[in-house]
Coordinates of C-alpha atoms and ligand atoms in Angstrom, one line a residue:
X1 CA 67.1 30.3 38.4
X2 CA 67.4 29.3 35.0
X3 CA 68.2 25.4 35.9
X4 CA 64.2 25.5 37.4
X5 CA 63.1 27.2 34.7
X6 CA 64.3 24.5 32.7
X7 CA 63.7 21.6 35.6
X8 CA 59.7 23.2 35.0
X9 CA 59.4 22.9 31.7
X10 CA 60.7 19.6 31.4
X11 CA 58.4 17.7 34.0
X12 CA 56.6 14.9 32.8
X13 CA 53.4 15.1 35.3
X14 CA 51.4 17.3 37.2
X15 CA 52.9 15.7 40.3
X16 CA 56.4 16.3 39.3
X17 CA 55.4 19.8 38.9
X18 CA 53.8 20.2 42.0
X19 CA 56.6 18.8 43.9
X20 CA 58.9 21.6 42.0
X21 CA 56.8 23.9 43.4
X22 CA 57.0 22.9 46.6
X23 CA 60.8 22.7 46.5
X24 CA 60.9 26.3 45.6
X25 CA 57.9 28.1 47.0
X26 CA 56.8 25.8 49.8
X27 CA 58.1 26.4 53.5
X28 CA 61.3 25.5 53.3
X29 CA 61.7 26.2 49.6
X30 CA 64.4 27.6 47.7
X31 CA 62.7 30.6 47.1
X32 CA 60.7 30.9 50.6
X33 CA 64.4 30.7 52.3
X34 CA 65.7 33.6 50.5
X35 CA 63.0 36.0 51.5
X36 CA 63.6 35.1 54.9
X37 CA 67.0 36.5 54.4
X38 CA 65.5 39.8 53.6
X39 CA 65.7 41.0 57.6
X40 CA 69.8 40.4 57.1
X41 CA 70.2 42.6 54.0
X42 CA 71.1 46.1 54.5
X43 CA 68.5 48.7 54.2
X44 CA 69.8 50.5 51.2
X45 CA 70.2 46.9 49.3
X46 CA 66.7 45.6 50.8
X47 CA 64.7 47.2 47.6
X48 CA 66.8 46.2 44.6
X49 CA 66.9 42.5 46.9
X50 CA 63.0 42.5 47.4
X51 CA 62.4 43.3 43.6
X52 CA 64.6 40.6 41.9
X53 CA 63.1 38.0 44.7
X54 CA 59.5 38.9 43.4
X55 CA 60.7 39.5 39.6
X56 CA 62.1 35.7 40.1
X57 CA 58.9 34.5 42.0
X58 CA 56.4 35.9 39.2
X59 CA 58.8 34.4 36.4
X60 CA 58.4 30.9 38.1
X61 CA 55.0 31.7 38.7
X62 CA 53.7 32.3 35.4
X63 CA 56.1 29.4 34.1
X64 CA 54.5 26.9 36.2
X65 CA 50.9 28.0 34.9
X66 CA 52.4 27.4 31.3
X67 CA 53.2 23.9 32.2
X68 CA 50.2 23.2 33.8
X69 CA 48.3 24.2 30.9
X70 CA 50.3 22.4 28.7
X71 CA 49.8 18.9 31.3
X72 CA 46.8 18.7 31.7
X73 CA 45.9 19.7 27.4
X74 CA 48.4 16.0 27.1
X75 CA 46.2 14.5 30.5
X76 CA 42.7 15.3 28.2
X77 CA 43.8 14.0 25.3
X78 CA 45.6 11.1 26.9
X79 CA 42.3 10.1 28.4
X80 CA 40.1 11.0 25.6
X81 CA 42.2 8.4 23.4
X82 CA 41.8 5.7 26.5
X83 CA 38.2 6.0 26.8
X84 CA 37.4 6.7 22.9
X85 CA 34.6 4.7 21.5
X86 CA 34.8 3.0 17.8
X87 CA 31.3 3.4 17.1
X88 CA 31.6 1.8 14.0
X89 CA 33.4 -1.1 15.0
X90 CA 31.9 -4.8 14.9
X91 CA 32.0 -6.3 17.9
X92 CA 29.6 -9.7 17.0
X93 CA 29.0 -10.8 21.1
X94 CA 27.5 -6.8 21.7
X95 CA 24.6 -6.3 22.9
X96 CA 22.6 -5.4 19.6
X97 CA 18.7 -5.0 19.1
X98 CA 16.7 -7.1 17.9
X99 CA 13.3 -6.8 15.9
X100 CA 10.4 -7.6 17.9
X101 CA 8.5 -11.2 16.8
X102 CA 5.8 -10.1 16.3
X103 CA 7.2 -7.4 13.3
X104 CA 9.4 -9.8 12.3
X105 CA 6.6 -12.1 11.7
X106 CA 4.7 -9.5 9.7
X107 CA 8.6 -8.8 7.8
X108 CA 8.4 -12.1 6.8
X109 CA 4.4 -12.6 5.5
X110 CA 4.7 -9.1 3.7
X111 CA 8.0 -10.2 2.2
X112 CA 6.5 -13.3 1.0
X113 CA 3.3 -11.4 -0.8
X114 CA 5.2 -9.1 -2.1
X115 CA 7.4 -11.7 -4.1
X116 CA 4.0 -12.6 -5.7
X117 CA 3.6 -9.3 -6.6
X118 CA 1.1 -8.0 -4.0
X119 CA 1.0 -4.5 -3.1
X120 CA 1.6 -2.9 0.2
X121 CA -1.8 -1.1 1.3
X122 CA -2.5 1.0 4.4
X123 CA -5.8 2.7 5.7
X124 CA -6.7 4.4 8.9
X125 CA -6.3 3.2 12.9
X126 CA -10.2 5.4 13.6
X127 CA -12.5 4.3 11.0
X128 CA -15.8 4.9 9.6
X129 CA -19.0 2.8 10.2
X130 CA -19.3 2.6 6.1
X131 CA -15.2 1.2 5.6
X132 CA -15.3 -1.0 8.7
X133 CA -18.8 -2.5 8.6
X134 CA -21.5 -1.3 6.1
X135 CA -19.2 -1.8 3.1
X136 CA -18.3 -5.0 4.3
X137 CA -21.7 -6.2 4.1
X138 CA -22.2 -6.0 7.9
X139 CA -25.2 -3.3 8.1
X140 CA -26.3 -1.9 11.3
X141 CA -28.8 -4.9 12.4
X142 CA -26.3 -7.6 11.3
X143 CA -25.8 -9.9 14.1
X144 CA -22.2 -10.4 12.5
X145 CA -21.6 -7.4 14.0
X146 CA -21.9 -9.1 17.5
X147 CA -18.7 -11.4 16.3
X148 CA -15.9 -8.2 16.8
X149 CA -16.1 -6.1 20.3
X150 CA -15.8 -2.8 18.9
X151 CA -14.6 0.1 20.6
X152 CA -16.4 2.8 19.6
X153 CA -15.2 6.6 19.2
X154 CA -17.9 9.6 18.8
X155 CA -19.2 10.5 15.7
X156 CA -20.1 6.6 15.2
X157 CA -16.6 6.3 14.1
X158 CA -15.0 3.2 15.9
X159 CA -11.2 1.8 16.3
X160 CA -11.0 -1.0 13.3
X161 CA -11.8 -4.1 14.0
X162 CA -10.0 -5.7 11.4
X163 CA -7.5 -4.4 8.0
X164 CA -11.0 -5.5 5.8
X165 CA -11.7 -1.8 6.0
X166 CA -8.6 -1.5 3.7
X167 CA -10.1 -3.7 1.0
X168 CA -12.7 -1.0 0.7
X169 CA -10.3 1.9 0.7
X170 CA -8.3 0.1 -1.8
X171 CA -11.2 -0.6 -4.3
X172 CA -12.6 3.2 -4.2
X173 CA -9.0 4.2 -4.9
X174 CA -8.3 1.9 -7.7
X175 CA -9.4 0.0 -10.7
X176 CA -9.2 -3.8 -10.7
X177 CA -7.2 -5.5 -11.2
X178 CA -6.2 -5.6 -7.8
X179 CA -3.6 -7.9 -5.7
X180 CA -2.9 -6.0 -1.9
X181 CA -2.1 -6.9 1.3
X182 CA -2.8 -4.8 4.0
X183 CA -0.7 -5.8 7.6
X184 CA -1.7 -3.2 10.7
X185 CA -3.1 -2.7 14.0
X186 CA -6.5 -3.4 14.9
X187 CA -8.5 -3.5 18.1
X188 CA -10.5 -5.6 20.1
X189 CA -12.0 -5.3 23.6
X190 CA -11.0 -8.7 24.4
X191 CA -8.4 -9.7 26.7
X192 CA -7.1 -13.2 27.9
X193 CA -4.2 -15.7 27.4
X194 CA -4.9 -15.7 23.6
X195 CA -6.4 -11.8 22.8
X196 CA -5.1 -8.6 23.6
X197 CA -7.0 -5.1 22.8
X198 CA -4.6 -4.3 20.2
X199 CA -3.2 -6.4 18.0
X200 CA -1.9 -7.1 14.0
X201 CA -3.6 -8.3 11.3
X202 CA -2.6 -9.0 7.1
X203 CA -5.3 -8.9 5.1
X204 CA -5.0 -10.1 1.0
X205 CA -7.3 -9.2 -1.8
X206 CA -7.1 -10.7 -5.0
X207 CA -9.3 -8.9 -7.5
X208 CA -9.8 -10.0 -11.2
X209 CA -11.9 -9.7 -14.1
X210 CA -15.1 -12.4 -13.8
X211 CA -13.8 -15.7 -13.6
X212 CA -10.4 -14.9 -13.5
X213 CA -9.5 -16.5 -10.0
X214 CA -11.2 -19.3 -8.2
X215 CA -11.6 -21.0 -4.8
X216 CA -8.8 -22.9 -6.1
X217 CA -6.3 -20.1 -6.5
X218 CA -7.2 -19.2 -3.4
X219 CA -6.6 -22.4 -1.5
X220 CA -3.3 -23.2 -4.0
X221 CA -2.0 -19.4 -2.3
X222 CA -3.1 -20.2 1.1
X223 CA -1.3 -23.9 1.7
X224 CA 1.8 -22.7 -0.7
X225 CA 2.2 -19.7 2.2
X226 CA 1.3 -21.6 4.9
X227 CA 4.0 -24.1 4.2
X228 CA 6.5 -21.5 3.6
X229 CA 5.5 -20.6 7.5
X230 CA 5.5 -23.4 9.2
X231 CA 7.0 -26.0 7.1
X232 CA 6.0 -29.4 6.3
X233 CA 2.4 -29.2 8.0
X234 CA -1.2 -30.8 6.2
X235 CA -3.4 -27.7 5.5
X236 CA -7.2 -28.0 5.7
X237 CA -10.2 -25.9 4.7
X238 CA -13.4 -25.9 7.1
X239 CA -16.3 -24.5 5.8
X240 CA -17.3 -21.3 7.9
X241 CA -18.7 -17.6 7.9
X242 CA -17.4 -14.2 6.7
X243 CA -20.3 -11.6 6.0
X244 CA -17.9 -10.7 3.5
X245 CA -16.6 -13.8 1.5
X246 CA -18.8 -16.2 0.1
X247 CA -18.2 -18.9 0.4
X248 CA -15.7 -18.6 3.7
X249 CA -13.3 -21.0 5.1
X250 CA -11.2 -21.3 8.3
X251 CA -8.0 -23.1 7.6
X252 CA -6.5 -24.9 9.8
X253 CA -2.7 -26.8 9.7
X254 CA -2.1 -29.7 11.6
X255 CA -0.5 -29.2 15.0
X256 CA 3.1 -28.2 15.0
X257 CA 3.5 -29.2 18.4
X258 CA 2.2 -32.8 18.5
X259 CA 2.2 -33.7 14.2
X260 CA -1.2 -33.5 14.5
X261 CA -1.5 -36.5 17.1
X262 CA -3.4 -34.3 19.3
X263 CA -2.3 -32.3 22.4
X264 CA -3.2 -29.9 25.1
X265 CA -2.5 -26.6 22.9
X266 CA -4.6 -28.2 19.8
X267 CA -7.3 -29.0 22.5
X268 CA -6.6 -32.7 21.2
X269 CA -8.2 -32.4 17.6
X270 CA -4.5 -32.4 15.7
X271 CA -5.2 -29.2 14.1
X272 CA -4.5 -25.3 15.0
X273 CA -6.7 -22.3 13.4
X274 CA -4.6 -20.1 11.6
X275 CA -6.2 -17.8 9.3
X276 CA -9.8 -16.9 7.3
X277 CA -10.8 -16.3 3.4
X278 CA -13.5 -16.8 1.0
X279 CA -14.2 -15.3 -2.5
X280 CA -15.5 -11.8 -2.0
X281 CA -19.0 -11.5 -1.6
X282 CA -21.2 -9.7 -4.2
X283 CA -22.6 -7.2 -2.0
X284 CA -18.2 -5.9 -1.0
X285 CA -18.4 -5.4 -5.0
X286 CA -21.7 -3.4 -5.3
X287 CA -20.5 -1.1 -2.1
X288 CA -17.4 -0.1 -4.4
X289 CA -19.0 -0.2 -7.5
X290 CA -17.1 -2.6 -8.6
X291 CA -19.1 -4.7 -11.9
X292 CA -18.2 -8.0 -13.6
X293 CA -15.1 -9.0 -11.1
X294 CA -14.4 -11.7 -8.6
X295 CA -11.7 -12.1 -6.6
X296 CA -10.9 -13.8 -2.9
X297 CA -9.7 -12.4 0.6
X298 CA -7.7 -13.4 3.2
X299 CA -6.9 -12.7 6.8
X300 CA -4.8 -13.2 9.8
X301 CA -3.3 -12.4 13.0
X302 CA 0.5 -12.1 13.4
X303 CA 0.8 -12.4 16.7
X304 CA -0.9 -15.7 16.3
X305 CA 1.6 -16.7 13.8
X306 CA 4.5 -15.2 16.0
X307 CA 3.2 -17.9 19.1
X308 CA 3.2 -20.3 17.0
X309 CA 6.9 -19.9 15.4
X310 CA 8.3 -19.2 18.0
X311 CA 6.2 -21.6 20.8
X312 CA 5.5 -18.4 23.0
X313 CA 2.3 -19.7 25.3
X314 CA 1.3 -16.4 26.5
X315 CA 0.1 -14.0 24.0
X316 CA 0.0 -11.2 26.4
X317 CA 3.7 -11.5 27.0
X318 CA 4.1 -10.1 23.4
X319 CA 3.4 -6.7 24.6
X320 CA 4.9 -6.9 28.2
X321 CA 8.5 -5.7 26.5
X322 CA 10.4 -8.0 29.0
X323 CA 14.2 -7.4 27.6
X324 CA 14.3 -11.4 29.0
X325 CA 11.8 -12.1 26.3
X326 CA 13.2 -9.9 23.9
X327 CA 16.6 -10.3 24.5
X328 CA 15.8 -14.3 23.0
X329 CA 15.2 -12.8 19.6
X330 CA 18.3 -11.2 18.5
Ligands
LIG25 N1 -11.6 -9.8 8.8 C1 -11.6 -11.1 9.3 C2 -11.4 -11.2 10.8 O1 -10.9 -10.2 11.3 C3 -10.6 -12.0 8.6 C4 -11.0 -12.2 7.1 C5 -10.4 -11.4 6.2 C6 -11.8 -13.3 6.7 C7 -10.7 -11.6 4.8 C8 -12.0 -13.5 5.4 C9 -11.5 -12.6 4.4 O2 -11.6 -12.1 11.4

């Protein structure tokens, strides 16, 4: 008795204890055999017989159950520590994430403001009529108004068309000086190869006392961060219309596809359209209350500068969160 008692608490495996308990319990077991010998015993033995057997079957019993226990606490833990996870560990060919383009474009441009000491400035998604058009120099019968296809919410509140409404925000808030950007969503109802209904936008405003900053500050900013972008391009300045800025200019930089000898995605002119500015029109200033200043403005679309980067052709795919897409960025 005591040899399995020993052989029980020395196996290895649940198998190996199994197969003990087979040998003694099972048909033809040890244990099993002597019971069946209870018909030969003599009556008056039969009890003291029949209680030892039992006392012996419970003892192996409940030493078997100790075991088991005790197996399959060293069967977790064995197979915890197989299947354990380092989350900490480096592993460089894992699957990692990866920012999307289109906010690591807008990491980059903010980073690149902010070195030149421009602040970080944020305003609301649903705006007013007053911050997104009145204030702006676009009053109700403007036909600039025409130019952005607003989506309208009640209350004549609409989504913004554009971060200009932070400009305002900015200048009721603060005293000039002022040097911001603004980066953010903005909506359109527009949608085609090269707009979606929502997309992001960085607007800059530099505001100084009168005669402080120039056109030529402006345009020195504008082709200094535009060649940090895209590299060694030709940046040009085409007169055009901000109700805004006064004057305004589109600037273009010559096409990083073809070196500006003309191809299908310039539409064969040698130059892409990147971003808008002008100096900030006199009538932004009165609608702040803002006397004796000047500054300029600036604005553009991310995702335009994301396609171009990273040569995507499809501005919707942006916003399709295909991981095959995606998974290019990391
Ligand atoms: N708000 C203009 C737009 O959305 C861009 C712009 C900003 C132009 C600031 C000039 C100055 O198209």
């Amino acid at each position: 008795m005591k040899d399995w008692l020993k052989k029980i608490k020395a196996s290895l495996s649940l198998q190996e204890l199994e197969d003990i308990r087979v040998d003694l319990l099972g048909k033809k077991g040890v244990l099993t055999q002597q019971f069946a010998k209870m018909k030969t015993i003599p009556n008056e033995q039969k009890k003291e017989f029949a209680q030892n057997l039992n006392k012996q079957k419970s003892d192996i019993n409940q030493e078997i159950e100790n075991q088991k226990t005790i197996l399959m606490a060293q069967a977790l833990q064995k197979e915890l520590e197989a299947t354990k996870i380092d989350v900490t560990k480096f592993t460089p060919d894992s699957a990692t994430a990866a920012y999307h383009p289109v906010m690591d474009t807008m990491d980059k441009i903010i980073r690149y403001f902010q070195n030149l000491n421009f602040a970080v400035e944020d305003g609301p998604l649903v705006e007013d009529d007053f911050h997104n058009f009145e204030a702006l120099n676009l009053p109700a019968y403007h036909p600039a108004r025409d130019m952005q296809d607003t989506f309208y919410c009640k209350d004549s509140m609409v989504l913004r068309t554009h971060t200009s409404p932070v400009q305002i925000r900015t200048m009721q808030n603060s005293k000039p000086p002022i040097r911001m950007i603004a980066p953010g969503t903005v909506f359109r109802k527009d949608f085609d190869i090269t707009h979606t209904p929502m997309f992001h936008q960085i607007e800059g405003l530099v505001v100084e006392k009168d005669g402080v900053v120039s056109f030529a500050n402006l345009k020195f900013v504008m082709e200094e961060f535009l060649t940090y972008m895209f590299g060694d391009v030709d940046v040009r300045f085409r007169p055009s219309f901000f109700p805004f800025t006064e004057p305004s200019a589109e600037v273009d930089i010559s096409c990083i596809f073809c070196n500006g000898k003309g191809c299908r995605v310039c539409s064969h002119t040698g130059w892409l359209e990147v971003l808008g500015c002008g100096i900030v029109d006199k009538n932004v200033f009165d609608a702040v209350e803002y006397k004796n200043v000047s500054g300029y403005a600036f604005g553009l679309g991310i995702e335009r500068f994301a396609m171009l980067i990273h040569k995507i052709g499809d501005l919707r795919s942006l916003f399709e969160s295909d991981i095959r897409l995606l998974g290019q960025f990391r």
